[in-house]
Amino acid sequence: MTASLATGLAVTFCFDVAFSQSAPPALGVQSPAEQPVAPQAPQMELPPAPVERENPGLINEIGKLFEKSKSALPPLKSPSETFNDLSNLARPSTMVSGRAACVVASNGAPDCKIGADRLCQSKGFKEGKSIDINTSEKCSPLVYLPGHKRGPNDCKTENFVTRAVCR
């Protein structure tokens, strides 16, 4: 019984203290200057919003893969371009043999497209693609003399198209 009495007294005491600290009830109309002003709480600065990090999860990585694949895939062809490609496959082509020189490109590599076209044109076709290329070395006669030291410009490499598919 003493515990319940002590609890009741503590609740009554807390209620009285809290009630006595509040403002007295207003019985009449007060002017705005006489109205009690509630004390303002000190302004607390909020921490900056967290920077949104990229989530390196599986779903995010799959999304990146799809985004990158759009630029990696070749563009779709129009129906007319697709039809032209199919008709090019249906055109009869002929394989020819011969010998046509490849020109040297600006980077020093052989450009055999022109050689294949020349070989096909010599057989009455419009253009061609090389199938077989022959490479040989052409040297100055001085190279074969005994005691001659070979220089950098004594020999040069020549490339020839020997077989091509023509259209």
N, CA, C and O of each residue as an XYZ file, in Angstrom:
668
protein
N       0.814     -1.184      0.000
C       0.000      0.000      0.000
C       0.857      1.245      0.000
O       0.473      2.247     -0.605
N       1.961      1.221      0.632
C       2.830      2.394      0.639
C       3.399      2.660     -0.751
O       3.654      3.811     -1.106
N       3.599      1.611     -1.534
C       4.123      1.804     -2.881
C       3.103      2.503     -3.757
O       3.462      3.392     -4.530
N       1.829      2.117     -3.650
C       0.797      2.758     -4.465
C       0.566      4.191     -4.011
O       0.271      5.059     -4.833
N       0.698      4.456     -2.699
C       0.549      5.805     -2.187
C       1.695      6.678     -2.661
O       1.495      7.844     -3.003
N       2.904      6.112     -2.682
C       4.065      6.879     -3.141
C       3.944      7.178     -4.631
O       4.306      8.268     -5.073
N       3.443      6.228     -5.404
C       3.269      6.437     -6.842
C       2.224      7.517     -7.083
O       2.414      8.378     -7.943
N       1.134      7.486     -6.344
C       0.082      8.490     -6.499
C       0.576      9.872     -6.149
O       0.245     10.835     -6.841
N       1.373      9.999     -5.076
C       1.928     11.302     -4.691
C       2.900     11.822     -5.739
O       2.940     13.020     -6.018
N       3.692     10.906     -6.326
C       4.657     11.323     -7.356
C       3.936     11.831     -8.592
O       4.355     12.826     -9.183
N       2.859     11.165     -8.994
C       2.092     11.609    -10.169
C       1.454     12.951     -9.880
O       1.475     13.834    -10.738
N       0.884     13.132     -8.690
C       0.250     14.393     -8.325
C       1.278     15.505     -8.288
O       1.006     16.614     -8.749
N       2.451     15.230     -7.748
C       3.505     16.236     -7.660
C       3.947     16.656     -9.057
O       4.102     17.849     -9.319
N       4.152     15.698     -9.956
C       4.582     16.009    -11.332
C       3.516     16.823    -12.036
O       3.840     17.745    -12.785
N       2.235     16.500    -11.810
C       1.160     17.214    -12.464
C       1.107     18.637    -11.950
O       0.924     19.569    -12.733
N       1.267     18.826    -10.615
C       1.227     20.155    -10.034
C       2.384     21.002    -10.535
O       2.204     22.183    -10.833
N       3.577     20.409    -10.630
C       4.743     21.161    -11.092
C       4.552     21.577    -12.537
O       4.833     22.719    -12.902
N       4.083     20.669    -13.348
C       3.881     20.981    -14.756
C       2.790     22.019    -14.928
O       2.924     22.912    -15.764
N       1.707     21.927    -14.156
C       0.614     22.864    -14.281
C       1.020     24.237    -13.788
O       0.623     25.246    -14.372
N       1.818     24.295    -12.705
C       2.195     25.585    -12.147
C       3.162     26.325    -13.054
O       3.252     27.549    -12.965
N       3.893     25.629    -13.930
C       4.841     26.297    -14.826
C       4.163     26.827    -16.076
O       4.750     27.629    -16.802
N       2.956     26.400    -16.335
C       2.284     26.880    -17.539
C       1.727     28.272    -17.274
O       1.628     28.705    -16.126
N       1.373     28.952    -18.324
C       0.858     30.319    -18.217
C      -0.522     30.303    -17.578
O      -1.282     29.353    -17.768
N      -0.859     31.361    -16.810
C      -2.183     31.418    -16.184
C      -3.257     31.554    -17.250
O      -3.017     32.156    -18.297
N      -4.421     31.011    -17.003
C      -5.481     31.114    -18.004
C      -5.918     32.568    -18.148
O      -6.000     33.301    -17.162
N      -6.197     32.978    -19.384
C      -6.630     34.345    -19.656
C      -8.128     34.446    -19.443
O      -8.908     33.665    -19.989
N      -8.520     35.438    -18.624
C      -9.929     35.599    -18.346
C     -10.577     36.607    -19.277
O     -11.782     36.546    -19.521
N      -9.829     37.483    -19.769
C     -10.390     38.501    -20.636
C      -9.603     38.590    -21.924
O      -8.726     37.769    -22.194
N      -9.919     39.573    -22.697
C      -9.226     39.780    -23.965
C      -7.957     40.545    -23.673
O      -7.973     41.562    -22.980
N      -6.879     40.060    -24.197
C      -5.593     40.711    -23.981
C      -5.129     41.314    -25.294
O      -5.433     40.801    -26.371
N      -4.402     42.389    -25.194
C      -3.848     43.004    -26.399
C      -2.683     42.138    -26.876
O      -2.135     41.373    -26.082
N      -2.296     42.231    -28.118
C      -1.208     41.404    -28.641
C       0.088     41.611    -27.892
O       0.893     40.684    -27.802
N       0.323     42.809    -27.344
C       1.562     43.052    -26.614
C       1.553     42.316    -25.293
O       2.613     41.929    -24.800
N       0.344     42.105    -24.687
C       0.249     41.456    -23.394
C       0.203     39.941    -23.501
O       0.368     39.247    -22.497
N      -0.018     39.420    -24.692
C      -0.104     37.971    -24.837
C       1.267     37.362    -24.596
O       2.290     37.881    -25.043
N       1.258     36.231    -23.866
C       2.558     35.604    -23.594
C       3.156     35.051    -24.880
O       2.467     34.462    -25.714
N       4.438     35.257    -25.009
C       5.169     34.782    -26.189
C       5.900     33.510    -25.803
O       6.629     33.470    -24.811
N       5.700     32.497    -26.583
C       6.379     31.224    -26.305
C       7.852     31.380    -26.651
O       8.197     31.929    -27.697
N       8.702     30.902    -25.783
C      10.136     31.024    -26.095
C      10.470     30.181    -27.319
O      10.002     29.055    -27.482
N      11.305     30.779    -28.175
C      11.688     30.079    -29.404
C      12.844     29.139    -29.121
O      13.783     29.465    -28.395
N      12.743     27.989    -29.706
C      13.826     27.015    -29.564
C      15.010     27.485    -30.395
O      14.815     28.079    -31.455
N      16.207     27.241    -29.950
C      17.367     27.667    -30.742
C      17.361     26.954    -32.097
O      17.019     25.777    -32.207
N      17.757     27.723    -33.131
C      17.786     27.170    -34.492
C      18.858     26.093    -34.585
O      20.022     26.326    -34.258
N      18.457     24.936    -35.028
C      19.416     23.848    -35.204
C      19.701     23.713    -36.692
O      18.792     23.675    -37.522
N      20.967     23.642    -36.999
C      21.329     23.457    -38.399
C      21.196     21.995    -38.757
O      21.662     21.110    -38.039
N      20.555     21.769    -39.874
C      20.388     20.398    -40.329
C      21.662     19.945    -41.039
O      22.302     20.743    -41.724
N      22.029     18.704    -40.887
C      23.208     18.222    -41.614
C      22.909     18.214    -43.110
O      21.753     18.062    -43.505
N      23.928     18.374    -43.942
C      23.680     18.393    -45.391
C      23.083     17.062    -45.833
O      23.366     16.004    -45.271
N      22.247     17.159    -46.861
C      21.604     15.950    -47.378
C      22.690     14.989    -47.880
O      23.657     15.423    -48.506
N      22.537     13.725    -47.616
C      23.570     12.785    -48.071
C      23.614     12.737    -49.588
O      22.582     12.751    -50.259
N      24.817     12.680    -50.108
C      25.007     12.604    -51.549
C      24.583     11.213    -51.999
O      24.977     10.200    -51.421
N      23.772     11.195    -53.042
C      23.273      9.909    -53.514
C      24.396      9.159    -54.221
O      24.923      9.609    -55.238
N      24.744      8.020    -53.668
C      25.792      7.211    -54.267
C      25.178      6.237    -55.250
O      24.013      5.854    -55.142
N      25.993      5.850    -56.206
C      25.532      4.848    -57.152
C      25.585      3.489    -56.476
O      26.574      3.140    -55.831
N      24.529      2.741    -56.627
C      24.453      1.426    -56.000
C      25.077      0.402    -56.942
O      24.538      0.158    -58.022
N      26.193     -0.197    -56.559
C      26.862     -1.120    -57.476
C      26.270     -2.528    -57.444
O      27.007     -3.504    -57.579
N      24.974     -2.648    -57.270
C      24.341     -3.954    -57.204
C      24.165     -4.578    -58.575
O      24.478     -3.963    -59.595
N      23.670     -5.785    -58.592
C      23.503     -6.557    -59.821
C      22.525     -5.880    -60.773
O      22.788     -5.794    -61.972
N      21.406     -5.402    -60.253
C      20.399     -4.770    -61.109
C      20.967     -3.515    -61.755
O      20.734     -3.265    -62.937
N      21.708     -2.728    -60.990
C      22.313     -1.513    -61.525
C      23.318     -1.851    -62.624
O      23.357     -1.177    -63.654
N      24.120     -2.873    -62.418
C      25.120     -3.257    -63.410
C      24.461     -3.774    -64.692
O      24.956     -3.510    -65.788
N      23.363     -4.497    -64.568
C      22.645     -4.972    -65.752
C      22.071     -3.777    -66.504
O      22.083     -3.760    -67.735
N      21.572     -2.784    -65.783
C      21.067     -1.571    -66.429
C      22.151     -0.853    -67.205
O      21.907     -0.374    -68.313
N      23.353     -0.771    -66.635
C      24.479     -0.146    -67.341
C      24.812     -0.922    -68.602
O      25.119     -0.333    -69.638
N      24.751     -2.249    -68.514
C      25.065     -3.085    -69.665
C      24.097     -2.816    -70.807
O      24.508     -2.740    -71.965
N      22.814     -2.672    -70.488
C      21.840     -2.375    -71.542
C      22.073     -0.995    -72.139
O      21.930     -0.820    -73.349
N      22.427     -0.017    -71.320
C      22.692      1.323    -71.825
C      23.893      1.329    -72.768
O      23.865      1.975    -73.815
N      24.953      0.602    -72.389
C      26.150      0.556    -73.223
C      25.912     -0.231    -74.498
O      26.502      0.081    -75.532
N      25.059     -1.243    -74.446
C      24.846     -2.090    -75.619
C      24.126     -1.338    -76.728
O      24.246     -1.702    -77.898
N      23.378     -0.294    -76.378
C      22.705      0.489    -77.418
C      23.713      1.110    -78.366
O      23.489      1.138    -79.576
N      24.831      1.613    -77.829
C      25.834      2.246    -78.676
C      26.747      1.230    -79.332
O      27.385      1.545    -80.336
N      26.832      0.013    -78.794
C      27.725     -0.993    -79.344
C      27.110     -1.736    -80.529
O      27.832     -2.264    -81.375
N      25.789     -1.777    -80.590
C      25.132     -2.505    -81.666
C      25.112     -1.664    -82.937
O      24.989     -0.441    -82.871
N      25.232     -2.312    -84.094
C      25.165     -1.543    -85.341
C      23.735     -1.033    -85.563
O      22.774     -1.640    -85.088
N      23.603      0.078    -86.282
C      22.260      0.596    -86.526
C      21.474     -0.358    -87.427
O      22.050     -1.070    -88.249
N      20.166     -0.360    -87.259
C      19.320     -1.210    -88.079
C      19.244     -0.664    -89.495
O      19.223      0.549    -89.707
N      19.201     -1.566    -90.454
C      19.112     -1.151    -91.850
C      17.652     -0.966    -92.226
O      16.754     -1.593    -91.663
N      17.444     -0.085    -93.197
C      16.089      0.113    -93.699
C      15.713     -1.088    -94.559
O      16.594     -1.837    -94.979
N      14.437     -1.286    -94.827
C      14.028     -2.416    -95.669
C      14.669     -2.388    -97.060
O      15.005     -3.438    -97.608
N      14.838     -1.187    -97.634
C      15.449     -1.122    -98.974
C      16.922     -1.526    -98.931
O      17.412     -2.186    -99.847
N      17.639     -1.127    -97.853
C      19.043     -1.530    -97.730
C      19.162     -3.042    -97.550
O      20.059     -3.674    -98.107
N      18.254     -3.609    -96.770
C      18.260     -5.059    -96.563
C      17.971     -5.777    -97.872
O      18.606     -6.788    -98.170
N      17.029     -5.276    -98.655
C      16.711     -5.890    -99.936
C      17.898     -5.804   -100.894
O      18.185     -6.757   -101.619
N      18.591     -4.654   -100.896
C      19.772     -4.507   -101.759
C      20.862     -5.498   -101.369
O      21.526     -6.063   -102.238
N      21.050     -5.712   -100.065
C      22.045     -6.681    -99.609
C      21.685     -8.091   -100.074
O      22.554     -8.853   -100.499
N      20.402     -8.430    -99.991
C      19.967     -9.750   -100.441
C      20.121     -9.909   -101.949
O      20.495    -10.976   -102.435
N      19.830     -8.842   -102.682
C      19.968     -8.948   -104.139
C      21.435     -9.048   -104.539
O      21.765     -9.671   -105.548
N      22.329     -8.427   -103.738
C      23.761     -8.561   -104.028
C      24.217    -10.004   -103.820
O      25.082    -10.498   -104.544
N      23.638    -10.670   -102.842
C      23.984    -12.070   -102.623
C      23.465    -12.953   -103.750
O      24.085    -13.961   -104.090
N      22.323    -12.573   -104.330
C      21.711    -13.388   -105.373
C      22.385    -13.195   -106.729
O      22.253    -14.048   -107.607
N      23.101    -12.092   -106.912
C      23.779    -11.860   -108.194
C      24.837    -12.931   -108.419
O      25.548    -13.318   -107.492
N      24.933    -13.386   -109.608
C      25.968    -14.387   -109.872
C      27.353    -13.745   -109.827
O      27.547    -12.637   -110.327
N      28.276    -14.418   -109.249
C      29.651    -13.928   -109.215
C      30.543    -15.040   -109.739
O      30.210    -16.223   -109.674
N      31.660    -14.628   -110.248
C      32.577    -15.578   -110.861
C      33.956    -15.401   -110.268
O      34.410    -14.286   -110.016
N      34.610    -16.526   -110.053
C      35.988    -16.462   -109.573
C      36.905    -16.502   -110.780
O      36.774    -17.353   -111.659
N      37.841    -15.556   -110.801
C      38.800    -15.484   -111.905
C      40.215    -15.600   -111.368
O      40.473    -15.313   -110.199
N      41.114    -16.016   -112.220
C      42.541    -16.105   -111.874
C      43.324    -15.194   -112.789
O      42.903    -14.918   -113.913
N      44.441    -14.736   -112.321
C      45.301    -13.849   -113.096
C      46.357    -13.267   -112.175
O      46.710    -13.854   -111.152
N      46.849    -12.104   -112.560
C      47.869    -11.442   -111.737
C      47.720     -9.938   -111.925
O      47.902     -9.418   -113.026
N      47.388     -9.246   -110.841
C      47.252     -7.792   -110.867
C      47.936     -7.241   -109.621
O      47.741     -7.748   -108.517
N      48.739     -6.198   -109.813
C      49.520     -5.631   -108.714
C      48.628     -4.867   -107.740
O      47.668     -4.203   -108.130
N      48.979     -4.985   -106.452
C      48.319     -4.200   -105.391
C      49.090     -2.896   -105.247
O      50.319     -2.888   -105.306
N      48.381     -1.814   -105.063
C      49.053     -0.527   -104.847
C      49.448     -0.419   -103.377
O      48.875     -1.089   -102.518
N      50.427      0.426   -103.103
C      50.877      0.639   -101.728
C      50.114      1.827   -101.161
O      50.122      2.912   -101.741
N      49.454      1.617   -100.026
C      48.681      2.678    -99.372
C      49.629      3.672    -98.696
O      50.837      3.443    -98.637
N      49.082      4.761    -98.194
C      49.895      5.801    -97.562
C      50.597      5.308    -96.311
O      51.634      5.856    -95.937
N      50.056      4.280    -95.649
C      50.692      3.752    -94.450
C      51.719      2.658    -94.764
O      52.318      2.094    -93.849
N      51.925      2.356    -96.044
C      52.918      1.356    -96.453
C      52.360     -0.036    -96.637
O      53.070     -0.916    -97.125
N      51.118     -0.268    -96.268
C      50.498     -1.590    -96.422
C      49.940     -1.734    -97.835
O      49.594     -0.738    -98.471
N      49.851     -2.963    -98.327
C      49.289     -3.150    -99.664
C      47.778     -2.935    -99.676
O      47.083     -3.368    -98.757
N      47.267     -2.272   -100.709
C      45.833     -2.075   -100.900
C      45.438     -2.928   -102.098
O      45.608     -2.515   -103.245
N      44.912     -4.112   -101.831
C      44.632     -5.067   -102.902
C      43.229     -4.954   -103.466
O      42.893     -5.704   -104.383
N      42.390     -4.054   -102.963
C      41.061     -3.842   -103.541
C      41.191     -3.330   -104.968
O      40.475     -3.776   -105.864
N      42.094     -2.408   -105.170
C      42.301     -1.868   -106.522
C      42.850     -2.962   -107.440
O      42.450     -3.053   -108.600
N      43.765     -3.793   -106.929
C      44.296     -4.908   -107.723
C      43.204     -5.903   -108.089
O      43.178     -6.396   -109.217
N      42.296     -6.211   -107.156
C      41.189     -7.125   -107.448
C      40.254     -6.522   -108.485
O      39.788     -7.227   -109.380
N      39.972     -5.221   -108.377
C      39.124     -4.559   -109.377
C      39.775     -4.611   -110.755
O      39.100     -4.884   -111.748
N      41.069     -4.355   -110.825
C      41.786     -4.400   -112.116
C      41.753     -5.809   -112.715
O      41.548     -5.965   -113.919
N      41.952     -6.826   -111.889
C      41.925     -8.201   -112.373
C      40.535     -8.538   -112.921
O      40.426     -9.143   -113.988
N      39.492     -8.161   -112.218
C      38.128     -8.441   -112.673
C      37.771     -7.648   -113.928
O      37.105     -8.165   -114.825
N      38.214     -6.397   -113.991
C      37.930     -5.579   -115.169
C      38.636     -6.132   -116.407
O      38.125     -6.017   -117.521
N      39.803     -6.729   -116.209
C      40.502     -7.330   -117.352
C      39.758     -8.554   -117.892
O      39.994     -8.969   -119.027
N      38.858     -9.136   -117.085
C      38.056    -10.290   -117.500
C      36.630     -9.887   -117.877
O      35.793    -10.754   -118.130
N      36.340     -8.575   -117.917
C      35.030     -8.095   -118.354
C      34.020     -7.861   -117.237
O      32.835     -7.686   -117.522
N      34.442     -7.850   -115.994
C      33.544     -7.599   -114.866
C      33.751     -6.179   -114.356
O      34.691     -5.487   -114.746
N      32.846     -5.767   -113.470
C      32.900     -4.395   -112.959
C      33.855     -4.256   -111.780
O      34.699     -3.360   -111.774
N      33.734     -5.131   -110.779
C      34.554     -5.017   -109.575
C      34.801     -6.397   -108.998
O      34.217     -7.386   -109.441
N      35.688     -6.452   -107.989
C      35.979     -7.743   -107.390
C      36.536     -7.633   -105.994
O      36.850     -6.548   -105.504
N      36.649     -8.793   -105.365
C      37.251     -8.912   -104.038
C      38.331     -9.970   -104.126
O      38.136    -11.040   -104.702
N      39.475     -9.648   -103.542
C      40.600    -10.580   -103.644
C      40.389    -11.807   -102.774
O      39.857    -11.723   -101.667
N      40.816    -12.950   -103.297
C      40.750    -14.203   -102.555
C      42.154    -14.677   -102.221
O      42.408    -15.156   -101.115
N      43.066    -14.543   -103.179
C      44.414    -15.045   -103.005
C      45.408    -13.964   -103.412
O      45.251    -13.301   -104.437
N      46.434    -13.806   -102.582
C      47.461    -12.788   -102.843
C      48.819    -13.461   -102.845
O      49.091    -14.340   -102.028
N      49.672    -13.038   -103.775
C      51.036    -13.544   -103.876
C      51.984    -12.398   -103.525
O      51.839    -11.288   -104.038
N      52.947    -12.668   -102.657
C      53.918    -11.652   -102.255
C      55.289    -12.098   -102.722
O      55.681    -13.253   -102.557
N      56.015    -11.142   -103.318
C      57.378    -11.452   -103.779
C      58.291    -10.267   -103.471
O      57.838     -9.158   -103.185
N      59.582    -10.542   -103.542
C      60.566     -9.500   -103.280
C      61.320     -9.226   -104.574
O      61.846    -10.149   -105.197
N      61.374     -7.981   -104.972
C      62.065     -7.579   -106.197
C      63.322     -6.823   -105.779
O      63.258     -5.814   -105.077
N      64.482     -7.346   -106.235
C      65.759     -6.772   -105.815
C      66.562     -6.257   -107.000
O      66.362     -6.681   -108.138
N      67.457     -5.350   -106.716
C      68.396     -4.835   -107.707
C      69.393     -5.939   -108.044
O      69.716     -6.748   -107.174
N      69.896     -6.000   -109.290
C      70.879     -7.037   -109.655
C      72.167     -6.948   -108.831
O      72.889     -7.939   -108.721
N      72.468     -5.790   -108.257
C      73.683     -5.628   -107.462
C      73.677     -6.518   -106.222
O      74.736     -6.883   -105.711
N      72.502     -6.863   -105.745
C      72.374     -7.665   -104.538
C      73.001     -9.039   -104.735
O      73.502     -9.639   -103.784
N      72.973     -9.532   -105.960
C      73.454    -10.884   -106.233
C      74.965    -10.950   -106.499
O      75.517    -12.043   -106.626
N      75.632     -9.808   -106.583
C      77.088     -9.805   -106.794
C      77.803    -10.188   -105.501
O      77.402     -9.766   -104.416
N      78.860    -10.989   -105.617
C      79.611    -11.360   -104.407
C      80.268    -10.131   -103.775
O      80.802     -9.270   -104.474
N      80.218    -10.064   -102.451
C      80.863     -8.976   -101.718
C      79.993     -7.733   -101.564
O      80.373     -6.803   -100.853
N      78.831     -7.699   -102.218
C      77.955     -6.517   -102.102
C      77.174     -6.588   -100.782
O      76.547     -7.598   -100.462
N      77.233     -5.494   -100.036
C      76.453     -5.430    -98.796
C      75.067     -4.881    -99.148
O      74.927     -3.851    -99.808
N      74.075     -5.596    -98.690
C      72.691     -5.241    -99.010
C      72.282     -3.978    -98.249
O      72.466     -3.891    -97.035
N      71.736     -3.018    -98.958
C      71.275     -1.755    -98.386
C      69.764     -1.781    -98.183
O      69.096     -2.704    -98.652
N      69.207     -0.768    -97.482
C      67.775     -0.749    -97.195
C      66.905     -0.565    -98.438
O      65.742     -0.969    -98.428
N      67.432      0.029    -99.497
C      66.627      0.290   -100.694
C      66.952     -0.657   -101.841
O      66.503     -0.431   -102.965
N      67.728     -1.720   -101.584
C      68.100     -2.646   -102.652
C      66.936     -3.542   -103.075
O      66.871     -3.947   -104.235
N      66.015     -3.861   -102.157
C      64.881     -4.738   -102.468
C      63.583     -4.094   -102.015
O      63.565     -3.299   -101.076
N      62.503     -4.443   -102.689
C      61.183     -3.989   -102.256
C      60.192     -5.138   -102.406
O      60.338     -6.000   -103.273
N      59.196     -5.128   -101.554
C      58.183     -6.178   -101.542
C      57.034     -5.768   -102.453
O      56.545     -4.640   -102.388
N      56.607     -6.706   -103.309
C      55.474     -6.471   -104.202
C      54.385     -7.488   -103.896
O      54.672     -8.652   -103.618
N      53.138     -7.044   -103.949
C      51.991     -7.903   -103.716
C      51.125     -7.939   -104.973
O      50.939     -6.927   -105.647
N      50.599     -9.130   -105.272
C      49.766     -9.323   -106.448
C      48.509    -10.109   -106.077
O      48.561    -11.049   -105.284
N      47.391     -9.712   -106.660
C      46.166    -10.479   -106.513
C      46.216    -11.556   -107.590
O      46.383    -11.246   -108.769
N      46.072    -12.821   -107.193
C      46.122    -13.911   -108.168
C      44.752    -14.541   -108.397
O      44.526    -15.138   -109.449
N      43.826    -14.422   -107.434
C      42.458    -14.885   -107.615
C      41.502    -13.885   -106.972
O      41.786    -13.324   -105.913
N      40.355    -13.673   -107.637
C      39.361    -12.733   -107.117
C      37.967    -13.205   -107.483
O      37.779    -13.910   -108.474
N      36.989    -12.811   -106.672
C      35.580    -13.032   -106.986
C      35.073    -11.754   -107.618
O      35.177    -10.675   -107.036
N      34.517    -11.885   -108.825
C      34.113    -10.704   -109.602
C      32.601    -10.634   -109.734
O      31.911    -11.652   -109.688
N      32.098     -9.418   -109.898
C      30.677     -9.161   -110.162
C      30.547     -8.325   -111.401
O      29.433     -7.990   -111.805
